[in-house]
Tab-separated table of C-alpha atoms in Angstrom:
chain	number	residue	atom	x	y	z
A	17	VAL	CA	44.522	-35.339	-23.024
A	18	LEU	CA	44.690	-37.765	-20.182
A	19	ILE	CA	47.273	-40.262	-21.089
A	20	GLY	CA	50.680	-39.903	-19.323
A	21	ARG	CA	49.405	-37.096	-17.146
A	22	SER	CA	49.129	-37.154	-13.391
A	23	PHE	CA	45.358	-36.645	-12.613
A	24	GLY	CA	46.404	-34.198	-9.838
A	25	HIS	CA	47.015	-32.073	-13.060
A	26	PHE	CA	43.376	-31.631	-14.279
A	27	LEU	CA	42.204	-30.563	-10.307
A	28	GLN	CA	41.759	-26.675	-9.678
A	29	ASP	CA	44.648	-27.103	-6.812
A	30	PRO	CA	47.181	-29.882	-7.429
A	31	ARG	CA	47.980	-30.129	-4.270
A	32	GLN	CA	44.715	-31.642	-3.171
A	33	PHE	CA	45.346	-34.660	-4.970
A	34	GLU	CA	48.300	-35.091	-3.222
A	35	ARG	CA	47.003	-34.887	-0.119
A	36	GLN	CA	43.814	-36.878	-0.879
A	37	TRP	CA	45.681	-39.723	-2.865
A	38	PRO	CA	47.436	-41.801	-0.246
A	39	ALA	CA	44.212	-42.011	1.531
A	40	PHE	CA	42.397	-42.938	-1.833
A	41	LEU	CA	45.159	-45.995	-1.472
A	42	ARG	CA	44.150	-46.669	1.884
A	43	LYS	CA	40.274	-46.964	1.043
A	44	SER	CA	40.801	-49.141	-2.113
A	45	PHE	CA	37.586	-47.702	-3.382
A	46	GLU	CA	35.824	-44.235	-3.694
A	47	HIS	CA	32.864	-42.472	-5.232
A	48	GLY	CA	32.448	-38.742	-5.302
A	49	ARG	CA	31.970	-35.637	-6.853
A	50	THR	CA	34.662	-32.770	-7.988
A	51	GLU	CA	35.751	-30.036	-10.646
A	52	LEU	CA	38.129	-30.647	-13.357
A	53	VAL	CA	40.033	-28.089	-15.388
A	54	ARG	CA	40.314	-28.766	-19.056
A	55	HIS	CA	43.659	-27.824	-21.094
A	56	ASN	CA	41.688	-24.616	-22.311
A	57	GLY	CA	41.060	-23.437	-18.897
A	58	SER	CA	37.065	-24.594	-19.062
A	59	ARG	CA	35.809	-26.289	-15.993
A	60	VAL	CA	33.694	-29.722	-16.057
A	61	VAL	CA	32.041	-31.013	-13.101
A	62	VAL	CA	32.397	-34.653	-13.019
A	63	ASN	CA	31.125	-37.837	-10.687
A	64	TYR	CA	34.115	-40.143	-10.331
A	65	THR	CA	34.616	-43.614	-8.996
A	66	LEU	CA	38.245	-45.040	-8.070
A	67	ALA	CA	38.997	-48.639	-7.056
A	68	VAL	CA	42.594	-49.636	-6.174
A	69	ASP	CA	44.754	-52.531	-7.241
A	70	TYR	CA	42.118	-53.919	-9.756
A	71	LEU	CA	44.937	-55.328	-11.107
A	72	PRO	CA	48.289	-55.315	-9.229
A	73	GLY	CA	49.817	-52.337	-9.429
A	74	ARG	CA	46.880	-50.759	-11.453
A	75	HIS	CA	44.231	-48.783	-10.748
A	76	ALA	CA	40.812	-48.034	-11.965
A	77	MET	CA	38.872	-44.774	-12.484
A	78	ILE	CA	35.714	-43.754	-14.334
A	79	LEU	CA	34.876	-40.094	-15.184
A	80	CYS	CA	30.930	-38.757	-15.859
A	81	ASP	CA	30.758	-35.126	-17.085
A	82	ILE	CA	27.671	-33.960	-15.309
A	83	THR	CA	28.275	-30.424	-15.864
A	84	GLU	CA	25.092	-29.522	-17.973
A	85	ARG	CA	23.104	-31.020	-15.280
A	86	VAL	CA	24.863	-29.269	-12.372
A	87	GLU	CA	24.353	-26.162	-14.569
A	88	ALA	CA	21.106	-26.664	-15.281
A	89	GLN	CA	20.394	-27.424	-11.318
A	90	HIS	CA	22.237	-24.202	-10.484
A	91	SER	CA	20.116	-22.101	-12.768
A	92	ALA	CA	16.977	-23.836	-11.043
A	93	ARG	CA	17.594	-22.591	-8.323
A	94	GLU	CA	18.725	-19.375	-8.852
A	95	MET	CA	15.299	-19.193	-10.712
A	96	ARG	CA	13.309	-20.551	-7.734
A	97	SER	CA	15.331	-17.884	-5.528
A	98	LEU	CA	14.446	-15.264	-8.088
A	99	TYR	CA	10.735	-16.124	-7.797
A	100	GLN	CA	10.567	-16.521	-4.361
A	101	HIS	CA	12.045	-13.165	-4.129
A	102	MET	CA	9.662	-11.417	-6.543
A	103	ALA	CA	7.063	-13.208	-5.125
A	104	ASP	CA	7.600	-11.883	-1.901
A	105	SER	CA	8.183	-8.563	-2.666
A	106	ILE	CA	4.293	-8.055	-4.134
A	107	ASP	CA	1.337	-7.192	-2.174
A	108	GLU	CA	-0.888	-10.021	-3.392
A	109	VAL	CA	-1.032	-13.659	-2.020
A	110	PHE	CA	0.400	-15.525	-4.964
A	111	TRP	CA	-0.577	-19.246	-4.292
A	112	LEU	CA	-0.146	-22.689	-5.699
A	113	MET	CA	-2.890	-25.693	-5.038
A	114	ASP	CA	-2.880	-29.046	-5.809
A	115	ALA	CA	-5.544	-29.575	-8.314
A	116	SER	CA	-6.923	-33.175	-7.250
A	117	THR	CA	-6.595	-32.602	-3.306
A	118	LYS	CA	-7.093	-28.894	-3.004
A	119	ARG	CA	-4.150	-28.856	-0.438
A	120	ALA	CA	-2.009	-25.143	-0.851
A	121	VAL	CA	1.431	-26.424	-2.424
A	122	ALA	CA	3.158	-22.694	-1.905
A	123	VAL	CA	2.426	-19.204	-0.903
A	124	ASN	CA	4.163	-15.846	-0.865
A	125	ARG	CA	4.919	-13.827	2.360
A	126	ALA	CA	1.959	-11.331	1.697
A	127	TYR	CA	-0.395	-14.500	2.965
A	128	GLU	CA	0.886	-13.515	6.405
A	129	THR	CA	0.142	-9.749	5.907
A	130	VAL	CA	-3.191	-10.494	4.736
A	131	THR	CA	-4.450	-13.516	6.874
A	132	GLY	CA	-2.324	-12.743	9.867
A	133	ARG	CA	-1.233	-16.563	9.857
A	134	SER	CA	2.316	-17.920	9.071
A	135	LEU	CA	3.374	-19.302	6.559
A	136	GLU	CA	4.311	-22.270	8.798
A	137	SER	CA	1.027	-22.899	9.774
A	138	ILE	CA	-0.184	-23.364	5.893
A	139	GLU	CA	3.163	-25.873	5.505
A	140	ASN	CA	2.321	-27.781	8.306
A	141	ASP	CA	-1.483	-27.855	7.534
A	142	PRO	CA	-2.166	-27.359	3.613
A	143	SER	CA	-5.846	-27.079	3.936
A	144	SER	CA	-5.979	-24.932	6.699
A	145	TYR	CA	-6.797	-21.801	4.464
A	146	GLU	CA	-10.414	-23.148	4.522
A	147	ASP	CA	-10.789	-22.175	8.234
A	148	LEU	CA	-9.644	-18.653	7.065
A	149	ILE	CA	-12.958	-18.276	4.990
A	150	TYR	CA	-16.174	-16.823	6.466
A	151	ALA	CA	-18.695	-19.222	7.645
A	152	GLY	CA	-21.174	-17.657	5.316
A	153	ASP	CA	-18.975	-17.720	2.133
A	154	ARG	CA	-16.887	-20.824	2.655
A	155	THR	CA	-19.697	-23.406	1.256
A	156	ARG	CA	-19.758	-20.944	-2.246
A	157	VAL	CA	-16.025	-20.789	-2.161
A	158	LEU	CA	-14.975	-24.288	-1.932
A	159	THR	CA	-17.574	-25.255	-4.293
A	160	LYS	CA	-16.606	-23.089	-6.830
A	161	LEU	CA	-12.704	-23.922	-6.543
A	162	GLU	CA	-13.772	-27.601	-7.002
A	163	ASP	CA	-15.704	-26.346	-10.379
A	164	ALA	CA	-12.510	-24.803	-11.451
A	165	VAL	CA	-11.017	-27.934	-11.984
A	166	HIS	CA	-13.472	-28.713	-14.709
A	167	SER	CA	-14.058	-24.811	-15.931
A	168	GLY	CA	-10.691	-23.714	-15.822
A	169	ARG	CA	-11.916	-20.555	-14.192
A	170	PHE	CA	-12.041	-19.198	-10.472
A	171	ASP	CA	-13.102	-15.841	-10.026
A	172	GLU	CA	-14.797	-15.151	-6.351
A	173	GLU	CA	-14.677	-12.221	-4.029
A	174	PHE	CA	-15.247	-13.406	-0.473
A	175	ARG	CA	-14.817	-12.720	3.037
A	176	ILE	CA	-11.857	-14.099	5.547
A	177	VAL	CA	-11.489	-13.637	9.245
A	178	ARG	CA	-8.023	-12.900	10.449
A	179	THR	CA	-6.489	-14.476	13.470
A	180	ASP	CA	-7.150	-11.088	15.369
A	181	GLY	CA	-10.794	-11.623	14.572
A	182	GLU	CA	-10.922	-8.930	11.662
A	183	VAL	CA	-13.216	-9.893	8.499
A	184	ARG	CA	-11.542	-8.706	5.790
A	185	TRP	CA	-12.666	-9.216	1.818
A	186	VAL	CA	-10.268	-10.866	-0.728
A	187	TRP	CA	-10.651	-11.191	-4.457
A	188	ALA	CA	-9.141	-14.666	-5.762
A	189	LYS	CA	-8.289	-15.723	-9.126
A	190	ALA	CA	-6.873	-18.733	-10.480
A	191	SER	CA	-6.493	-20.828	-13.543
A	192	LEU	CA	-5.234	-24.455	-14.177
A	193	ALA	CA	-1.591	-25.795	-14.853
A	194	ARG	CA	-1.422	-28.486	-17.018
A	195	THR	CA	0.696	-31.292	-18.197
A	196	ALA	CA	1.718	-31.890	-22.203
A	197	ASP	CA	-0.780	-35.062	-21.517
A	198	THR	CA	-3.239	-31.885	-20.469
A	199	ALA	CA	-3.592	-33.723	-17.196
A	200	VAL	CA	-4.362	-31.324	-14.214
A	201	ARG	CA	-1.540	-30.795	-11.750
A	202	GLN	CA	-2.050	-27.904	-9.976
A	203	LEU	CA	-4.128	-24.518	-9.379
A	204	TYR	CA	-2.083	-21.043	-9.513
A	205	GLY	CA	-3.552	-17.888	-8.740
A	206	THR	CA	-3.729	-14.624	-6.770
A	207	ALA	CA	-5.411	-13.034	-3.657
A	208	GLN	CA	-5.798	-9.425	-3.019
A	209	ASP	CA	-7.105	-7.602	0.058
A	210	ILE	CA	-10.314	-5.280	-1.314
A	211	THR	CA	-11.312	-4.603	2.289
A	212	ALA	CA	-10.869	-0.888	1.447
A	213	ARG	CA	-12.982	-0.918	-1.690
A	214	LYS	CA	-15.739	-2.768	-0.292
A	215	LEU	CA	-16.109	-0.494	2.235
A	216	ALA	CA	-15.732	2.730	-0.300
A	217	ASP	CA	-18.354	0.525	-1.982
A	218	ALA	CA	-20.785	0.554	1.015
A	219	GLN	CA	-20.369	4.121	1.671
A	220	VAL	CA	-21.268	5.521	-1.805
A	221	ALA	CA	-24.343	2.830	-1.533
A	222	GLN	CA	-25.323	4.677	1.326
A	223	HIS	CA	-24.855	8.084	-0.124
A	224	LEU	CA	-27.055	7.161	-2.948
A	225	ILE	CA	-29.818	6.041	-0.743
A	226	ALA	CA	-29.877	9.141	1.252
A	227	ALA	CA	-29.483	11.143	-2.248
A	228	GLU	CA	-32.524	9.375	-3.445
A	229	GLY	CA	-34.701	9.654	-0.020
A	230	ALA	CA	-34.158	13.459	-0.052
A	231	ARG	CA	-34.634	13.844	-3.835
A	232	ALA	CA	-37.779	11.941	-3.145
A	233	GLU	CA	-38.946	13.731	0.200
A	234	ALA	CA	-38.172	17.089	-1.986
A	235	GLU	CA	-40.607	16.115	-4.962
A	236	CYS	CA	-43.081	15.283	-2.483
A	237	ALA	CA	-42.662	18.327	-0.508
A	238	GLY	CA	-42.691	20.054	-4.226
A	239	ALA	CA	-46.055	18.204	-5.224
A	240	GLU	CA	-47.616	18.921	-1.737
A	241	ALA	CA	-46.736	23.005	-1.951
A	242	GLU	CA	-48.299	22.707	-5.668
A	243	ALA	CA	-51.571	20.976	-4.762
A	244	LEU	CA	-51.935	23.321	-1.754
A	245	ARG	CA	-51.567	26.013	-4.312
A	246	ARG	CA	-54.071	25.035	-6.679
A	247	ALA	CA	-56.393	24.198	-3.585
A	248	THR	CA	-55.880	27.594	-2.418
A	249	LEU	CA	-56.826	29.067	-5.945
A	250	ALA	CA	-59.909	26.938	-6.126
A	251	LEU	CA	-61.218	28.331	-2.948
A	252	THR	CA	-60.625	31.850	-3.827
A	253	GLN	CA	-62.655	31.438	-6.521
A	254	ASN	CA	-65.804	29.541	-5.311
A	255	LEU	CA	-66.557	29.451	-1.767
A	256	ARG	CA	-69.696	27.728	-1.552
A	257	MET	CA	-69.800	24.814	1.237
A	258	ASP	CA	-69.671	22.031	-1.732
A	259	ALA	CA	-67.070	23.256	-3.747
A	260	VAL	CA	-64.808	23.817	-0.810
A	261	LEU	CA	-65.216	20.349	0.597
A	262	ASP	CA	-64.667	18.690	-3.054
A	263	THR	CA	-61.248	20.911	-3.377
A	264	LEU	CA	-60.160	19.473	-0.446
A	265	LEU	CA	-60.705	16.030	-0.983
A	266	ALA	CA	-59.094	16.450	-4.636
A	267	THR	CA	-56.308	18.141	-3.061
A	268	LEU	CA	-56.024	15.526	-0.545
A	269	PHE	CA	-55.829	12.905	-3.116
A	270	GLN	CA	-52.870	14.478	-4.903
A	271	ILE	CA	-50.929	14.345	-1.594
A	272	VAL	CA	-51.934	11.091	-0.488
A	273	SER	CA	-53.808	8.652	-2.916
A	274	TYR	CA	-56.588	7.088	-1.101
A	275	ASP	CA	-59.613	4.764	-2.001
A	276	HIS	CA	-62.015	6.386	0.352
A	277	ALA	CA	-61.776	9.628	2.065
A	278	SER	CA	-64.497	11.530	4.352
A	279	VAL	CA	-64.349	15.168	5.484
A	280	ILE	CA	-65.799	15.483	8.904
A	281	LEU	CA	-67.066	18.550	10.463
A	282	THR	CA	-67.818	19.527	14.019
A	283	GLU	CA	-70.741	21.725	15.558
A	284	GLU	CA	-71.158	22.685	18.840
A	285	GLN	CA	-71.412	19.971	22.005
A	286	ASP	CA	-68.697	17.900	20.126
A	287	ARG	CA	-71.377	16.445	17.450
A	288	LEU	CA	-69.632	15.087	14.217
A	289	PHE	CA	-71.436	14.633	10.931
A	290	VAL	CA	-70.037	13.500	7.365
A	291	ALA	CA	-70.307	16.540	5.674
A	292	ARG	CA	-68.331	15.129	2.182
A	293	GLU	CA	-67.275	11.892	0.879
A	294	ALA	CA	-65.204	10.609	-2.194
A	295	PRO	CA	-65.984	8.727	-3.982
A	296	PRO	CA	-69.449	10.425	-3.547
């Protein structure tokens, strides 16, 4: 379809060819990319190479159809843009990490919200996320991250310290991304701020401890009351001194268990003597 026709016929704007042709003749050689229109109206993208007077009065042109490649690149850019838009719209931190160096490859906008640091900070220093980890948790987390390259699993809860000094809890999970030859390339995962849940769990634990203490106190008070009731009943039934003292010792043992106990009686002039012991 090219034979016998002007090349300008296949440009979207034929006048473009008329404007560029004199400049091409002066350059004698040109290489570039343009869009052509087929006879059926469809468009193709080509790389072209032009050479002037390769023979006297003859010019050479080489065209390479790269439409599929350009469309694939365009589709890939659209997918990356869509992915970035989706990633930036979620509250969880989404991250990619080089499995061999443990350097961050990419993070979404939530990184700034959770950590208080800018995206530029981790782009400039891909290992700076390590400094965010609370000192008491850092060794454990980094060890588990190293193990994840072999185990294929990372699932940890740990603390981070924001730039404003606030300590927060995060839950990070990750998996491995492998190539066709099974070589590990990247770790990909999420990190979620679970500070509110951790605080709620701590409050629940405190309430449970308080409730258990109150229950134990109530049980103890009930046991004391029951022991005193039985002691009172026994005293009313037998008022002999030996029986009264034995009942006091038995009641004391029910309230506070002991290995040895004594009942001390007083007389005038502050004299003390042991009236009863247990064991006898």
